[in-house]
mmCIF file of C-alpha atoms and ligand atoms in Angstrom:
data_model
loop_
_atom_site.group_PDB
_atom_site.id
_atom_site.type_symbol
_atom_site.label_atom_id
_atom_site.label_comp_id
_atom_site.label_asym_id
_atom_site.label_seq_id
_atom_site.Cartn_x
_atom_site.Cartn_y
_atom_site.Cartn_z
ATOM 1 C CA MET A 27 -20.884 -2.962 -0.632
ATOM 2 C CA SER A 28 -18.095 -5.377 0.161
ATOM 3 C CA LEU A 29 -16.846 -7.374 3.053
ATOM 4 C CA LEU A 30 -13.476 -6.221 4.435
ATOM 5 C CA THR A 31 -10.767 -8.425 5.961
ATOM 6 C CA ILE A 32 -10.508 -8.106 9.726
ATOM 7 C CA LEU A 33 -6.965 -8.144 11.074
ATOM 8 C CA GLU A 34 -6.363 -10.542 13.935
ATOM 9 C CA TYR A 35 -4.202 -10.278 17.032
ATOM 10 C CA PRO A 36 -1.193 -10.297 17.244
ATOM 11 C CA ASP A 37 -1.004 -8.551 13.813
ATOM 12 C CA LEU A 38 1.152 -5.441 14.373
ATOM 13 C CA ARG A 39 -1.032 -3.318 12.107
ATOM 14 C CA LEU A 40 -3.566 -3.390 14.976
ATOM 15 C CA ARG A 41 -1.039 -1.329 16.935
ATOM 16 C CA LYS A 42 -1.019 1.596 14.539
ATOM 17 C CA ARG A 43 -2.525 4.870 15.728
ATOM 18 C CA ALA A 44 -5.279 6.172 13.443
ATOM 19 C CA GLU A 45 -5.238 9.666 11.971
ATOM 20 C CA ARG A 46 -7.990 12.208 12.231
ATOM 21 C CA VAL A 47 -10.457 12.239 9.342
ATOM 22 C CA GLU A 48 -10.099 15.484 7.414
ATOM 23 C CA ALA A 49 -12.984 15.141 4.960
ATOM 24 C CA VAL A 50 -16.270 13.316 5.377
ATOM 25 C CA ASP A 51 -16.946 12.451 1.759
ATOM 26 C CA ASP A 52 -18.529 9.720 -0.370
ATOM 27 C CA GLU A 53 -15.344 7.618 -0.132
ATOM 28 C CA LEU A 54 -15.611 7.673 3.652
ATOM 29 C CA ARG A 55 -19.308 6.867 3.552
ATOM 30 C CA THR A 56 -18.551 3.830 1.372
ATOM 31 C CA LEU A 57 -16.025 2.745 3.945
ATOM 32 C CA ILE A 58 -18.608 3.174 6.703
ATOM 33 C CA ASP A 59 -21.108 1.020 4.761
ATOM 34 C CA ASP A 60 -18.485 -1.641 4.130
ATOM 35 C CA MET A 61 -17.434 -1.640 7.805
ATOM 36 C CA LEU A 62 -21.071 -2.037 8.923
ATOM 37 C CA GLU A 63 -21.633 -4.873 6.476
ATOM 38 C CA THR A 64 -18.419 -6.528 7.698
ATOM 39 C CA MET A 65 -19.434 -6.086 11.345
ATOM 40 C CA TYR A 66 -22.943 -7.537 10.858
ATOM 41 C CA ALA A 67 -21.564 -10.442 8.854
ATOM 42 C CA ALA A 68 -18.908 -11.330 11.457
ATOM 43 C CA PRO A 69 -21.180 -10.999 13.561
ATOM 44 C CA GLY A 70 -20.110 -8.294 15.973
ATOM 45 C CA ILE A 71 -21.434 -5.183 17.686
ATOM 46 C CA GLY A 72 -18.586 -2.808 16.925
ATOM 47 C CA LEU A 73 -15.731 -2.306 14.478
ATOM 48 C CA ALA A 74 -12.963 0.256 14.266
ATOM 49 C CA ALA A 75 -11.287 1.233 10.992
ATOM 50 C CA THR A 76 -7.934 0.066 12.442
ATOM 51 C CA GLN A 77 -9.294 -3.463 12.454
ATOM 52 C CA VAL A 78 -9.766 -3.386 8.642
ATOM 53 C CA ASN A 79 -6.295 -1.856 8.127
ATOM 54 C CA VAL A 80 -7.492 1.736 7.560
ATOM 55 C CA GLN A 81 -5.711 4.259 9.772
ATOM 56 C CA LYS A 82 -8.594 6.686 10.145
ATOM 57 C CA ARG A 83 -10.396 7.726 13.346
ATOM 58 C CA LEU A 84 -13.666 6.084 12.456
ATOM 59 C CA LEU A 85 -15.732 3.404 14.193
ATOM 60 C CA VAL A 86 -19.111 1.808 13.689
ATOM 61 C CA LEU A 87 -21.346 -0.018 16.099
ATOM 62 C CA ASP A 88 -24.784 -1.411 16.693
ATOM 63 C CA VAL A 89 -25.594 -2.456 20.244
ATOM 64 C CA SER A 90 -29.356 -2.894 19.592
ATOM 65 C CA GLU A 91 -31.072 -6.231 20.159
ATOM 66 C CA GLU A 92 -32.532 -6.220 16.640
ATOM 67 C CA ASN A 93 -29.343 -5.073 14.810
ATOM 68 C CA ASP A 94 -31.275 -2.212 13.296
ATOM 69 C CA SER A 95 -29.483 0.794 14.800
ATOM 70 C CA PRO A 96 -26.204 1.252 12.987
ATOM 71 C CA MET A 97 -24.100 4.224 14.182
ATOM 72 C CA ALA A 98 -20.910 5.750 12.835
ATOM 73 C CA PHE A 99 -18.522 7.922 14.890
ATOM 74 C CA ILE A 100 -15.901 9.964 13.022
ATOM 75 C CA ASN A 101 -13.071 11.555 15.040
ATOM 76 C CA PRO A 102 -14.667 10.382 18.331
ATOM 77 C CA GLU A 103 -13.529 12.045 21.556
ATOM 78 C CA ILE A 104 -14.394 10.458 24.879
ATOM 79 C CA GLU A 105 -14.872 12.295 28.130
ATOM 80 C CA VAL A 106 -15.355 10.297 31.350
ATOM 81 C CA LEU A 107 -18.441 11.396 33.261
ATOM 82 C CA ASP A 108 -18.288 8.693 35.959
ATOM 83 C CA PRO A 109 -14.941 6.976 36.511
ATOM 84 C CA GLU A 110 -16.464 4.277 38.745
ATOM 85 C CA PRO A 111 -15.262 1.052 37.077
ATOM 86 C CA MET A 112 -17.808 -1.318 35.516
ATOM 87 C CA GLY A 113 -16.803 -4.874 34.616
ATOM 88 C CA TYR A 114 -17.972 -6.349 31.349
ATOM 89 C CA GLU A 115 -17.184 -9.588 29.587
ATOM 90 C CA GLU A 116 -15.559 -8.224 26.389
ATOM 91 C CA GLY A 117 -14.708 -9.920 23.128
ATOM 92 C CA CYS A 118 -13.275 -8.613 19.882
ATOM 93 C CA LEU A 119 -13.534 -9.533 16.216
ATOM 94 C CA SER A 120 -9.718 -9.225 16.069
ATOM 95 C CA VAL A 121 -9.318 -11.692 18.986
ATOM 96 C CA PRO A 122 -11.742 -14.390 17.864
ATOM 97 C CA GLY A 123 -13.008 -16.885 20.420
ATOM 98 C CA TYR A 124 -11.857 -15.003 23.526
ATOM 99 C CA PHE A 125 -13.871 -13.231 26.144
ATOM 100 C CA ASP A 126 -12.719 -11.785 29.427
ATOM 101 C CA LEU A 127 -13.669 -9.303 32.087
ATOM 102 C CA VAL A 128 -12.480 -5.711 31.543
ATOM 103 C CA GLN A 129 -13.091 -2.792 33.868
ATOM 104 C CA ARG A 130 -13.862 0.585 32.349
ATOM 105 C CA PRO A 131 -15.418 3.852 33.494
ATOM 106 C CA ARG A 132 -19.195 3.369 33.657
ATOM 107 C CA LYS A 133 -20.367 6.620 32.174
ATOM 108 C CA ILE A 134 -18.931 8.644 29.324
ATOM 109 C CA ARG A 135 -19.737 11.379 26.905
ATOM 110 C CA VAL A 136 -18.657 11.031 23.262
ATOM 111 C CA ARG A 137 -18.309 13.832 20.763
ATOM 112 C CA ALA A 138 -17.965 12.890 17.100
ATOM 113 C CA LEU A 139 -19.042 13.666 13.510
ATOM 114 C CA ASP A 140 -21.820 11.640 11.918
ATOM 115 C CA ARG A 141 -21.724 10.253 8.322
ATOM 116 C CA ASP A 142 -22.805 13.643 6.982
ATOM 117 C CA GLY A 143 -19.933 15.379 8.811
ATOM 118 C CA MET A 144 -22.277 16.905 11.344
ATOM 119 C CA PRO A 145 -21.037 17.119 14.955
ATOM 120 C CA PHE A 146 -23.067 15.357 17.632
ATOM 121 C CA GLU A 147 -22.608 14.179 21.171
ATOM 122 C CA LEU A 148 -24.168 11.648 23.362
ATOM 123 C CA GLU A 149 -23.890 10.277 26.861
ATOM 124 C CA ALA A 150 -23.433 6.541 27.180
ATOM 125 C CA GLU A 151 -23.693 3.921 29.901
ATOM 126 C CA GLY A 152 -23.834 0.126 29.893
ATOM 127 C CA ILE A 153 -22.918 -1.790 26.772
ATOM 128 C CA LEU A 154 -22.799 1.349 24.599
ATOM 129 C CA ALA A 155 -20.191 2.937 26.926
ATOM 130 C CA VAL A 156 -18.170 -0.291 26.921
ATOM 131 C CA CYS A 157 -18.320 -0.634 23.153
ATOM 132 C CA LEU A 158 -17.368 2.983 22.488
ATOM 133 C CA GLN A 159 -14.353 2.802 24.782
ATOM 134 C CA HIS A 160 -13.282 -0.523 23.341
ATOM 135 C CA GLU A 161 -13.480 0.797 19.742
ATOM 136 C CA VAL A 162 -11.717 4.112 20.486
ATOM 137 C CA ASP A 163 -8.927 2.023 22.090
ATOM 138 C CA HIS A 164 -8.553 0.309 18.708
ATOM 139 C CA LEU A 165 -7.970 3.729 17.078
ATOM 140 C CA ASP A 166 -5.101 4.218 19.529
ATOM 141 C CA GLY A 167 -3.652 0.787 18.768
ATOM 142 C CA LYS A 168 -4.946 -0.774 21.898
ATOM 143 C CA LEU A 169 -6.759 -4.115 22.392
ATOM 144 C CA PHE A 170 -8.875 -5.449 25.224
ATOM 145 C CA VAL A 171 -6.290 -8.157 25.845
ATOM 146 C CA ASP A 172 -3.910 -5.381 26.975
ATOM 147 C CA TYR A 173 -6.034 -5.079 30.143
ATOM 148 C CA LEU A 174 -5.487 -8.745 30.935
ATOM 149 C CA SER A 175 -2.477 -10.316 32.693
ATOM 150 C CA ILE A 176 0.681 -10.871 30.601
ATOM 151 C CA LEU A 177 0.236 -14.585 31.116
ATOM 152 C CA LYS A 178 -3.308 -14.614 29.751
ATOM 153 C CA ARG A 179 -2.291 -12.371 26.808
ATOM 154 C CA GLN A 180 0.583 -14.695 25.956
ATOM 155 C CA ARG A 181 -1.697 -17.715 26.046
ATOM 156 C CA ILE A 182 -4.189 -16.075 23.724
ATOM 157 C CA LYS A 183 -1.426 -14.987 21.374
ATOM 158 C CA ASN A 184 0.072 -18.468 21.131
ATOM 159 C CA LYS A 185 -3.297 -20.059 20.571
ATOM 160 C CA LEU A 186 -4.232 -17.631 17.766
ATOM 161 C CA LEU A 187 -0.816 -18.034 16.066
ATOM 162 C CA LYS A 188 -1.236 -21.805 16.228
ATOM 163 C CA ASP A 189 -4.746 -21.586 14.742
ATOM 164 C CA LYS A 190 -3.420 -19.445 11.939
ATOM 165 C CA LYS A 191 -0.657 -21.881 11.104
ATOM 166 C CA GLN A 192 -3.182 -24.727 11.008
ATOM 167 C CA ASN A 193 -5.417 -22.724 8.696
ATOM 168 C CA LEU A 194 -2.556 -22.053 6.356
ATOM 169 C CA ALA A 195 -1.577 -25.722 6.325
ATOM 170 C CA SER A 196 -5.063 -26.962 5.605
HETATM 171 NI NI1 NI B 12 -12.388 -5.021 19.230
#
């Protein structure tokens, strides 16, 4: 397994729309394992393929306390079951160091393929619902900072660009 490089905002590659996965094969399973390893190492609770510069509709997550419940969702489709907004303090491995309140529908159903290409569905609330919606947004080129005010987004962008310049200089 290998660690993948996570793209950081405002990298424009994070704005690409991911394509449907046509074949669930060993190559894809290797990508899933690498994404999980990268996510755990970061550490984070979710990672979308877009974040590692792969334009495939694939995401991994693990919202368990013990980090022992890895899940992969291939071609995930979300259906809102309860649109009542729920606020959650979100962060993102592509926006390091920033957390802010985002409102999303509180209950969803997701349909996807698992790592063996088998269809499954589950209903999600709480942090799992937040994480799934956040990661599916990535596949559509959307980031949690898009839900914040333009002013906040600009401030985050400037700070991250400045950090990057400093890293390159040192
Ligand atoms: Ni994210």
